[in-house]
mmCIF file of C-alpha atoms in Angstrom:
data_model
loop_
_atom_site.group_PDB
_atom_site.id
_atom_site.type_symbol
_atom_site.label_atom_id
_atom_site.label_comp_id
_atom_site.label_asym_id
_atom_site.label_seq_id
_atom_site.Cartn_x
_atom_site.Cartn_y
_atom_site.Cartn_z
ATOM 1 C CA UNK X 1 -21.126 -125.094 63.488
ATOM 2 C CA UNK X 2 -18.946 -124.812 66.610
ATOM 3 C CA UNK X 3 -18.648 -121.074 66.054
ATOM 4 C CA UNK X 4 -22.422 -120.755 65.842
ATOM 5 C CA UNK X 5 -22.844 -122.609 69.121
ATOM 6 C CA UNK X 6 -20.217 -120.387 70.749
ATOM 7 C CA UNK X 7 -22.056 -117.280 69.541
ATOM 8 C CA UNK X 8 -25.349 -118.580 70.896
ATOM 9 C CA UNK X 9 -23.678 -119.254 74.257
ATOM 10 C CA UNK X 10 -22.265 -115.722 74.371
ATOM 11 C CA UNK X 11 -25.682 -114.324 73.468
ATOM 12 C CA UNK X 12 -27.331 -116.245 76.290
ATOM 13 C CA UNK X 13 -24.766 -115.124 78.873
ATOM 14 C CA UNK X 14 -25.050 -111.486 77.794
ATOM 15 C CA UNK X 15 -28.836 -111.624 78.028
ATOM 16 C CA UNK X 16 -28.687 -113.350 81.403
ATOM 17 C CA UNK X 17 -26.302 -110.754 82.807
ATOM 18 C CA UNK X 18 -28.501 -107.945 81.512
ATOM 19 C CA UNK X 19 -30.650 -108.447 84.635
ATOM 20 C CA UNK X 20 -27.779 -108.112 87.102
ATOM 21 C CA UNK X 21 -27.734 -104.352 87.504
ATOM 22 C CA UNK X 22 -29.974 -101.505 86.562
ATOM 23 C CA UNK X 23 -28.373 -98.579 84.753
ATOM 24 C CA UNK X 24 -28.587 -95.518 86.992
ATOM 25 C CA UNK X 25 -25.470 -93.631 85.999
ATOM 26 C CA UNK X 26 -26.901 -90.986 83.693
ATOM 27 C CA UNK X 27 -26.382 -87.212 84.078
ATOM 28 C CA UNK X 28 -30.134 -86.749 84.493
ATOM 29 C CA UNK X 29 -30.328 -89.285 87.333
ATOM 30 C CA UNK X 30 -27.356 -87.616 89.026
ATOM 31 C CA UNK X 31 -28.918 -84.164 88.730
ATOM 32 C CA UNK X 32 -32.244 -85.388 90.139
ATOM 33 C CA UNK X 33 -30.479 -87.196 92.955
ATOM 34 C CA UNK X 34 -28.541 -84.037 93.867
ATOM 35 C CA UNK X 35 -31.692 -81.941 93.765
ATOM 36 C CA UNK X 36 -33.478 -84.382 96.069
ATOM 37 C CA UNK X 37 -30.483 -84.592 98.408
ATOM 38 C CA UNK X 38 -30.403 -80.790 98.711
ATOM 39 C CA UNK X 39 -34.109 -80.686 99.563
ATOM 40 C CA UNK X 40 -34.096 -83.636 101.946
ATOM 41 C CA UNK X 41 -33.076 -81.644 105.027
ATOM 42 C CA UNK X 42 -36.235 -79.520 104.746
ATOM 43 C CA UNK X 43 -38.464 -82.538 104.132
ATOM 44 C CA UNK X 44 -37.016 -84.379 107.142
ATOM 45 C CA UNK X 45 -38.565 -81.908 109.554
ATOM 46 C CA UNK X 46 -42.027 -82.321 108.022
ATOM 47 C CA UNK X 47 -41.709 -86.122 107.882
ATOM 48 C CA UNK X 48 -40.792 -86.133 111.570
ATOM 49 C CA UNK X 49 -43.790 -83.987 112.537
ATOM 50 C CA UNK X 50 -46.159 -86.144 110.500
ATOM 51 C CA UNK X 51 -47.198 -83.250 108.288
ATOM 52 C CA UNK X 52 -46.055 -85.199 105.235
ATOM 53 C CA UNK X 53 -45.837 -88.921 104.573
ATOM 54 C CA UNK X 54 -44.559 -91.438 102.044
ATOM 55 C CA UNK X 55 -47.249 -92.606 99.621
ATOM 56 C CA UNK X 56 -47.428 -96.124 98.231
ATOM 57 C CA UNK X 57 -46.653 -94.901 94.715
ATOM 58 C CA UNK X 58 -43.237 -93.577 95.704
ATOM 59 C CA UNK X 59 -44.295 -89.976 96.209
ATOM 60 C CA UNK X 60 -44.644 -87.549 99.114
ATOM 61 C CA UNK X 61 -48.070 -86.464 100.325
ATOM 62 C CA UNK X 62 -49.189 -83.719 102.669
ATOM 63 C CA UNK X 63 -50.923 -85.834 105.306
ATOM 64 C CA UNK X 64 -51.932 -83.107 107.718
ATOM 65 C CA UNK X 65 -51.350 -79.469 106.802
ATOM 66 C CA UNK X 66 -52.353 -78.381 110.315
ATOM 67 C CA UNK X 67 -49.079 -79.898 111.536
ATOM 68 C CA UNK X 68 -47.168 -77.380 109.434
ATOM 69 C CA UNK X 69 -46.460 -74.104 111.250
ATOM 70 C CA UNK X 70 -48.787 -71.424 109.893
ATOM 71 C CA UNK X 71 -45.955 -69.311 108.493
ATOM 72 C CA UNK X 72 -44.700 -72.266 106.417
ATOM 73 C CA UNK X 73 -48.037 -73.577 105.275
ATOM 74 C CA UNK X 74 -47.976 -71.703 101.986
ATOM 75 C CA UNK X 75 -44.557 -73.084 101.089
ATOM 76 C CA UNK X 76 -45.270 -76.741 101.931
ATOM 77 C CA UNK X 77 -47.288 -77.422 98.792
ATOM 78 C CA UNK X 78 -44.608 -76.110 96.448
ATOM 79 C CA UNK X 79 -41.925 -77.991 98.416
ATOM 80 C CA UNK X 80 -43.846 -81.261 98.130
ATOM 81 C CA UNK X 81 -44.689 -80.498 94.505
ATOM 82 C CA UNK X 82 -41.037 -79.951 93.662
ATOM 83 C CA UNK X 83 -40.049 -83.189 95.422
ATOM 84 C CA UNK X 84 -42.711 -85.172 93.587
ATOM 85 C CA UNK X 85 -41.674 -83.685 90.261
ATOM 86 C CA UNK X 86 -38.116 -84.863 90.937
ATOM 87 C CA UNK X 87 -39.315 -88.291 92.029
ATOM 88 C CA UNK X 88 -41.505 -88.776 88.960
ATOM 89 C CA UNK X 89 -38.688 -87.706 86.685
ATOM 90 C CA UNK X 90 -36.271 -90.005 88.515
ATOM 91 C CA UNK X 91 -38.438 -93.102 88.077
ATOM 92 C CA UNK X 92 -39.121 -92.199 84.440
ATOM 93 C CA UNK X 93 -35.438 -91.563 83.728
ATOM 94 C CA UNK X 94 -34.318 -94.865 85.238
ATOM 95 C CA UNK X 95 -36.887 -96.711 83.129
ATOM 96 C CA UNK X 96 -35.691 -94.904 79.994
ATOM 97 C CA UNK X 97 -32.002 -95.433 80.815
ATOM 98 C CA UNK X 98 -32.721 -99.160 80.831
ATOM 99 C CA UNK X 99 -34.636 -99.027 77.550
ATOM 100 C CA UNK X 100 -37.912 -99.926 79.241
ATOM 101 C CA UNK X 101 -40.073 -96.819 79.589
ATOM 102 C CA UNK X 102 -42.931 -99.146 80.517
ATOM 103 C CA UNK X 103 -41.080 -100.006 83.741
ATOM 104 C CA UNK X 104 -41.729 -96.562 85.209
ATOM 105 C CA UNK X 105 -44.617 -97.502 87.504
ATOM 106 C CA UNK X 106 -42.928 -100.694 88.718
ATOM 107 C CA UNK X 107 -39.824 -98.672 89.472
ATOM 108 C CA UNK X 108 -41.970 -96.166 91.371
ATOM 109 C CA UNK X 109 -43.480 -99.002 93.421
ATOM 110 C CA UNK X 110 -40.052 -100.476 94.073
ATOM 111 C CA UNK X 111 -38.832 -97.104 95.329
ATOM 112 C CA UNK X 112 -41.959 -96.748 97.476
ATOM 113 C CA UNK X 113 -41.055 -99.985 99.242
ATOM 114 C CA UNK X 114 -37.459 -98.911 99.782
ATOM 115 C CA UNK X 115 -38.442 -95.392 100.970
ATOM 116 C CA UNK X 116 -40.808 -97.025 103.464
ATOM 117 C CA UNK X 117 -38.093 -99.368 104.647
ATOM 118 C CA UNK X 118 -35.671 -96.497 105.210
ATOM 119 C CA UNK X 119 -38.268 -94.214 106.772
ATOM 120 C CA UNK X 120 -37.287 -93.141 110.263
ATOM 121 C CA UNK X 121 -39.335 -94.062 113.350
ATOM 122 C CA UNK X 122 -42.260 -91.672 113.663
ATOM 123 C CA UNK X 123 -42.619 -91.118 109.946
ATOM 124 C CA UNK X 124 -45.949 -91.899 108.317
ATOM 125 C CA UNK X 125 -46.051 -94.406 105.478
ATOM 126 C CA UNK X 126 -48.988 -95.454 103.328
ATOM 127 C CA UNK X 127 -49.567 -99.212 103.283
ATOM 128 C CA UNK X 128 -50.658 -101.325 100.309
ATOM 129 C CA UNK X 129 -54.327 -100.567 100.912
ATOM 130 C CA UNK X 130 -53.778 -96.805 101.174
ATOM 131 C CA UNK X 131 -54.025 -96.531 104.966
ATOM 132 C CA UNK X 132 -51.520 -94.322 106.791
ATOM 133 C CA UNK X 133 -49.333 -96.159 109.286
ATOM 134 C CA UNK X 134 -46.880 -94.551 111.692
ATOM 135 C CA UNK X 135 -43.516 -96.283 111.609
ATOM 136 C CA UNK E 1 -30.051 -130.748 59.264
ATOM 137 C CA UNK E 2 -27.875 -127.625 59.641
ATOM 138 C CA UNK E 3 -30.846 -125.417 58.732
ATOM 139 C CA UNK E 4 -32.973 -127.031 61.440
ATOM 140 C CA UNK E 5 -30.244 -126.444 64.023
ATOM 141 C CA UNK E 6 -29.774 -122.821 63.000
ATOM 142 C CA UNK E 7 -33.520 -122.179 63.011
ATOM 143 C CA UNK E 8 -33.967 -123.986 66.319
ATOM 144 C CA UNK E 9 -31.062 -122.135 67.886
ATOM 145 C CA UNK E 10 -32.356 -118.750 66.722
ATOM 146 C CA UNK E 11 -35.858 -119.493 67.947
ATOM 147 C CA UNK E 12 -34.484 -120.449 71.363
ATOM 148 C CA UNK E 13 -32.334 -117.328 71.548
ATOM 149 C CA UNK E 14 -35.269 -115.151 70.506
ATOM 150 C CA UNK E 15 -37.530 -116.781 73.087
ATOM 151 C CA UNK E 16 -34.910 -116.225 75.777
ATOM 152 C CA UNK E 17 -34.573 -112.623 74.676
ATOM 153 C CA UNK E 18 -38.336 -112.004 74.940
ATOM 154 C CA UNK E 19 -38.580 -113.896 78.248
ATOM 155 C CA UNK E 20 -35.793 -111.899 79.872
ATOM 156 C CA UNK E 21 -36.980 -108.578 78.481
ATOM 157 C CA UNK E 22 -40.536 -108.825 79.821
ATOM 158 C CA UNK E 23 -39.375 -109.842 83.283
ATOM 159 C CA UNK E 24 -39.054 -106.861 85.613
ATOM 160 C CA UNK E 25 -35.739 -107.195 87.486
ATOM 161 C CA UNK E 26 -37.117 -106.550 90.953
ATOM 162 C CA UNK E 27 -33.912 -107.417 92.823
ATOM 163 C CA UNK E 28 -31.797 -105.175 90.602
ATOM 164 C CA UNK E 29 -34.378 -102.399 90.929
ATOM 165 C CA UNK E 30 -34.309 -102.642 94.741
ATOM 166 C CA UNK E 31 -30.529 -102.516 94.737
ATOM 167 C CA UNK E 32 -30.564 -99.434 92.501
ATOM 168 C CA UNK E 33 -33.243 -97.752 94.613
ATOM 169 C CA UNK E 34 -31.268 -98.429 97.805
ATOM 170 C CA UNK E 35 -28.140 -96.840 96.362
ATOM 171 C CA UNK E 36 -29.988 -93.728 95.264
ATOM 172 C CA UNK E 37 -32.086 -93.329 98.419
ATOM 173 C CA UNK E 38 -29.072 -93.804 100.694
ATOM 174 C CA UNK E 39 -27.300 -90.972 98.908
ATOM 175 C CA UNK E 40 -30.336 -88.714 99.118
ATOM 176 C CA UNK E 41 -30.810 -89.375 102.834
ATOM 177 C CA UNK E 42 -27.184 -89.174 103.899
ATOM 178 C CA UNK E 43 -26.398 -86.523 106.481
ATOM 179 C CA UNK E 44 -24.029 -83.712 105.610
ATOM 180 C CA UNK E 45 -20.469 -84.923 106.185
ATOM 181 C CA UNK E 46 -19.305 -81.577 107.637
ATOM 182 C CA UNK E 47 -20.757 -82.534 111.019
ATOM 183 C CA UNK E 48 -17.988 -83.764 113.328
ATOM 184 C CA UNK E 49 -18.710 -87.023 115.137
ATOM 185 C CA UNK E 50 -18.363 -85.352 118.557
ATOM 186 C CA UNK E 51 -21.562 -83.383 117.972
ATOM 187 C CA UNK E 52 -23.611 -86.484 118.722
ATOM 188 C CA UNK E 53 -22.230 -86.484 122.291
ATOM 189 C CA UNK E 54 -22.369 -82.782 123.243
ATOM 190 C CA UNK E 55 -25.885 -81.478 123.943
ATOM 191 C CA UNK E 56 -26.843 -79.107 121.143
ATOM 192 C CA UNK E 57 -30.170 -77.565 120.287
ATOM 193 C CA UNK E 58 -29.746 -78.568 116.674
ATOM 194 C CA UNK E 59 -31.945 -81.360 115.398
ATOM 195 C CA UNK E 60 -30.259 -84.095 113.347
#
Protein backbone atom coordinates (compact mmCIF):
# COMPACT_ATOMS: atom_id res chain seq x y z
CA UNK A 1 0.00 0.00 0.00
CA UNK A 2 2.79 2.42 0.97
CA UNK A 3 4.65 1.53 -2.21
CA UNK A 4 1.57 2.28 -4.29
CA UNK A 5 1.20 5.69 -2.66
CA UNK A 6 4.89 6.41 -3.28
CA UNK A 7 4.48 5.49 -6.95
CA UNK A 8 1.45 7.74 -7.28
CA UNK A 9 3.43 10.60 -5.70
CA UNK A 10 6.31 10.08 -8.13
CA UNK A 11 3.85 9.99 -11.03
CA UNK A 12 2.30 13.28 -9.95
CA UNK A 13 5.66 15.02 -9.58
CA UNK A 14 6.85 13.78 -12.97
CA UNK A 15 3.66 15.00 -14.63
CA UNK A 16 3.86 18.34 -12.84
CA UNK A 17 7.46 18.88 -13.91
CA UNK A 18 6.59 17.99 -17.50
CA UNK A 19 5.36 21.60 -17.89
CA UNK A 20 8.59 23.20 -16.68
CA UNK A 21 10.50 23.30 -19.94
CA UNK A 22 9.70 22.76 -23.56
CA UNK A 23 11.95 20.39 -25.48
CA UNK A 24 13.80 22.37 -28.14
CA UNK A 25 17.05 20.47 -28.38
CA UNK A 26 16.49 18.42 -31.52
CA UNK A 27 18.80 18.38 -34.57
CA UNK A 28 15.97 19.71 -36.73
CA UNK A 29 15.36 22.69 -34.42
CA UNK A 30 19.09 23.42 -34.39
CA UNK A 31 19.32 23.29 -38.18
CA UNK A 32 16.31 25.60 -38.59
CA UNK A 33 17.69 27.99 -36.00
CA UNK A 34 21.05 28.13 -37.81
CA UNK A 35 19.35 28.69 -41.14
CA UNK A 36 17.30 31.55 -39.71
CA UNK A 37 20.34 33.04 -37.97
CA UNK A 38 22.28 33.03 -41.25
CA UNK A 39 19.43 34.81 -43.05
CA UNK A 40 18.68 37.32 -40.31
CA UNK A 41 21.28 39.87 -41.39
CA UNK A 42 19.55 40.26 -44.77
CA UNK A 43 16.09 40.47 -43.21
CA UNK A 44 17.23 43.13 -40.72
CA UNK A 45 17.72 45.67 -43.49
CA UNK A 46 14.21 45.12 -44.85
CA UNK A 47 12.65 45.19 -41.37
CA UNK A 48 14.39 48.50 -40.71
CA UNK A 49 13.13 50.05 -43.95
CA UNK A 50 9.58 48.86 -43.30
CA UNK A 51 9.49 46.79 -46.46
CA UNK A 52 8.73 43.70 -44.39
CA UNK A 53 6.99 43.28 -41.05
CA UNK A 54 6.22 40.70 -38.38
CA UNK A 55 2.77 39.15 -38.77
CA UNK A 56 0.60 38.12 -35.85
CA UNK A 57 0.90 34.44 -36.76
CA UNK A 58 4.66 34.41 -36.25
CA UNK A 59 5.60 34.90 -39.89
CA UNK A 60 7.21 37.61 -42.02
CA UNK A 61 5.15 39.58 -44.52
CA UNK A 62 6.11 41.93 -47.32
CA UNK A 63 4.35 45.07 -46.13
CA UNK A 64 5.42 47.45 -48.86
CA UNK A 65 7.38 46.15 -51.84
CA UNK A 66 7.97 49.71 -53.06
CA UNK A 67 10.33 50.15 -50.11
CA UNK A 68 12.58 47.45 -51.54
CA UNK A 69 15.19 48.77 -53.98
CA UNK A 70 14.13 47.87 -57.52
CA UNK A 71 17.15 45.63 -58.12
CA UNK A 72 16.27 43.52 -55.05
CA UNK A 73 12.54 43.38 -55.54
CA UNK A 74 12.61 40.06 -57.36
CA UNK A 75 14.60 38.42 -54.58
CA UNK A 76 12.50 39.68 -51.65
CA UNK A 77 9.66 37.23 -52.19
CA UNK A 78 11.92 34.18 -52.22
CA UNK A 79 13.81 35.52 -49.18
CA UNK A 80 10.58 35.99 -47.23
CA UNK A 81 9.28 32.66 -48.51
CA UNK A 82 12.39 30.86 -47.32
CA UNK A 83 12.16 32.54 -43.90
CA UNK A 84 8.50 31.61 -43.52
CA UNK A 85 9.20 28.03 -44.54
CA UNK A 86 11.82 27.85 -41.78
CA UNK A 87 9.49 29.46 -39.27
CA UNK A 88 6.61 27.11 -40.06
CA UNK A 89 8.89 24.11 -39.80
CA UNK A 90 10.32 25.42 -36.53
CA UNK A 91 6.92 25.79 -34.86
CA UNK A 92 5.82 22.39 -36.19
CA UNK A 93 9.03 20.71 -35.05
CA UNK A 94 8.82 22.12 -31.53
CA UNK A 95 5.23 20.89 -31.24
CA UNK A 96 6.27 17.43 -32.45
CA UNK A 97 9.34 17.30 -30.19
CA UNK A 98 6.99 17.78 -27.26
CA UNK A 99 4.58 15.10 -28.47
CA UNK A 100 1.84 17.65 -29.13
CA UNK A 101 1.57 18.31 -32.86
CA UNK A 102 -1.69 20.12 -32.11
CA UNK A 103 0.31 22.81 -30.29
CA UNK A 104 1.77 24.13 -33.54
CA UNK A 105 -0.50 27.16 -33.94
CA UNK A 106 -0.26 28.13 -30.26
CA UNK A 107 3.50 27.90 -30.53
CA UNK A 108 3.37 30.10 -33.64
CA UNK A 109 1.30 32.68 -31.73
CA UNK A 110 3.67 32.53 -28.78
CA UNK A 111 6.61 33.17 -31.09
CA UNK A 112 4.71 36.02 -32.76
CA UNK A 113 4.41 37.73 -29.38
CA UNK A 114 8.09 37.24 -28.59
CA UNK A 115 9.23 38.37 -32.08
CA UNK A 116 7.12 41.51 -31.61
CA UNK A 117 8.62 42.12 -28.20
CA UNK A 118 12.16 41.82 -29.55
CA UNK A 119 11.45 43.83 -32.69
CA UNK A 120 13.70 46.86 -32.96
CA UNK A 121 12.36 50.43 -32.94
CA UNK A 122 11.10 51.31 -36.40
CA UNK A 123 10.08 47.78 -37.28
CA UNK A 124 6.48 47.13 -38.26
CA UNK A 125 4.47 44.61 -36.28
CA UNK A 126 0.94 43.38 -36.87
CA UNK A 127 -1.33 43.76 -33.84
CA UNK A 128 -4.03 41.34 -32.68
CA UNK A 129 -6.60 42.81 -35.04
CA UNK A 130 -4.30 42.64 -38.07
CA UNK A 131 -3.38 46.34 -38.21
CA UNK A 132 0.24 47.29 -38.86
CA UNK A 133 1.88 49.26 -36.06
CA UNK A 134 5.33 50.82 -36.17
CA UNK A 135 7.33 50.00 -33.07
CA UNK B 1 -11.29 -1.34 0.50
CA UNK B 2 -7.89 -1.77 -1.19
CA UNK B 3 -9.59 -2.04 -4.59
CA UNK B 4 -11.43 1.24 -4.02
CA UNK B 5 -8.18 2.98 -3.09
CA UNK B 6 -6.34 1.60 -6.11
CA UNK B 7 -9.20 2.53 -8.45
CA UNK B 8 -9.55 5.97 -6.87
CA UNK B 9 -5.82 6.59 -7.04
CA UNK B 10 -5.63 5.55 -10.69
CA UNK B 11 -8.60 7.69 -11.62
CA UNK B 12 -7.00 10.70 -9.93
CA UNK B 13 -3.67 10.09 -11.65
CA UNK B 14 -5.39 9.68 -15.01
CA UNK B 15 -7.39 12.87 -14.49
CA UNK B 16 -4.21 14.74 -13.58
CA UNK B 17 -2.52 13.33 -16.66
CA UNK B 18 -5.33 14.51 -18.96
CA UNK B 19 -5.56 17.90 -17.22
CA UNK B 20 -1.85 18.59 -17.56
CA UNK B 21 -1.65 17.32 -21.13
CA UNK B 22 -4.41 19.54 -22.51
CA UNK B 23 -3.00 22.65 -20.86
CA UNK B 24 -0.71 24.59 -23.19
CA UNK B 25 2.41 25.57 -21.22
CA UNK B 26 2.47 29.21 -22.24
CA UNK B 27 5.25 30.25 -19.85
CA UNK B 28 7.50 27.40 -20.95
CA UNK B 29 6.72 28.17 -24.59
CA UNK B 30 7.66 31.84 -24.12
CA UNK B 31 10.91 30.85 -22.45
CA UNK B 32 11.74 28.48 -25.31
CA UNK B 33 10.83 31.08 -27.92
CA UNK B 34 13.01 33.70 -26.21
CA UNK B 35 16.02 31.38 -26.21
CA UNK B 36 15.64 30.57 -29.89
CA UNK B 37 14.89 34.12 -31.04
CA UNK B 38 17.80 35.57 -29.07
CA UNK B 39 20.15 33.18 -30.82
CA UNK B 40 18.71 34.00 -34.23
CA UNK B 41 18.98 37.75 -33.65
CA UNK B 42 22.41 37.82 -32.05
CA UNK B 43 25.00 39.91 -33.86
CA UNK B 44 28.09 38.25 -35.26
CA UNK B 45 30.67 37.97 -32.48
CA UNK B 46 33.60 38.82 -34.79
CA UNK B 47 32.82 42.52 -34.43
CA UNK B 48 35.18 44.12 -31.91
CA UNK B 49 33.51 46.29 -29.28
CA UNK B 50 35.49 49.37 -30.38
CA UNK B 51 33.57 49.49 -33.66
CA UNK B 52 30.58 50.97 -31.85
CA UNK B 53 32.68 54.05 -30.99
CA UNK B 54 34.55 54.73 -34.25
CA UNK B 55 32.39 56.22 -37.02
CA UNK B 56 31.96 53.59 -39.72
CA UNK B 57 29.66 53.51 -42.70
CA UNK B 58 28.59 50.00 -41.83
CA UNK B 59 25.09 49.55 -40.49
CA UNK B 60 24.69 47.34 -37.41
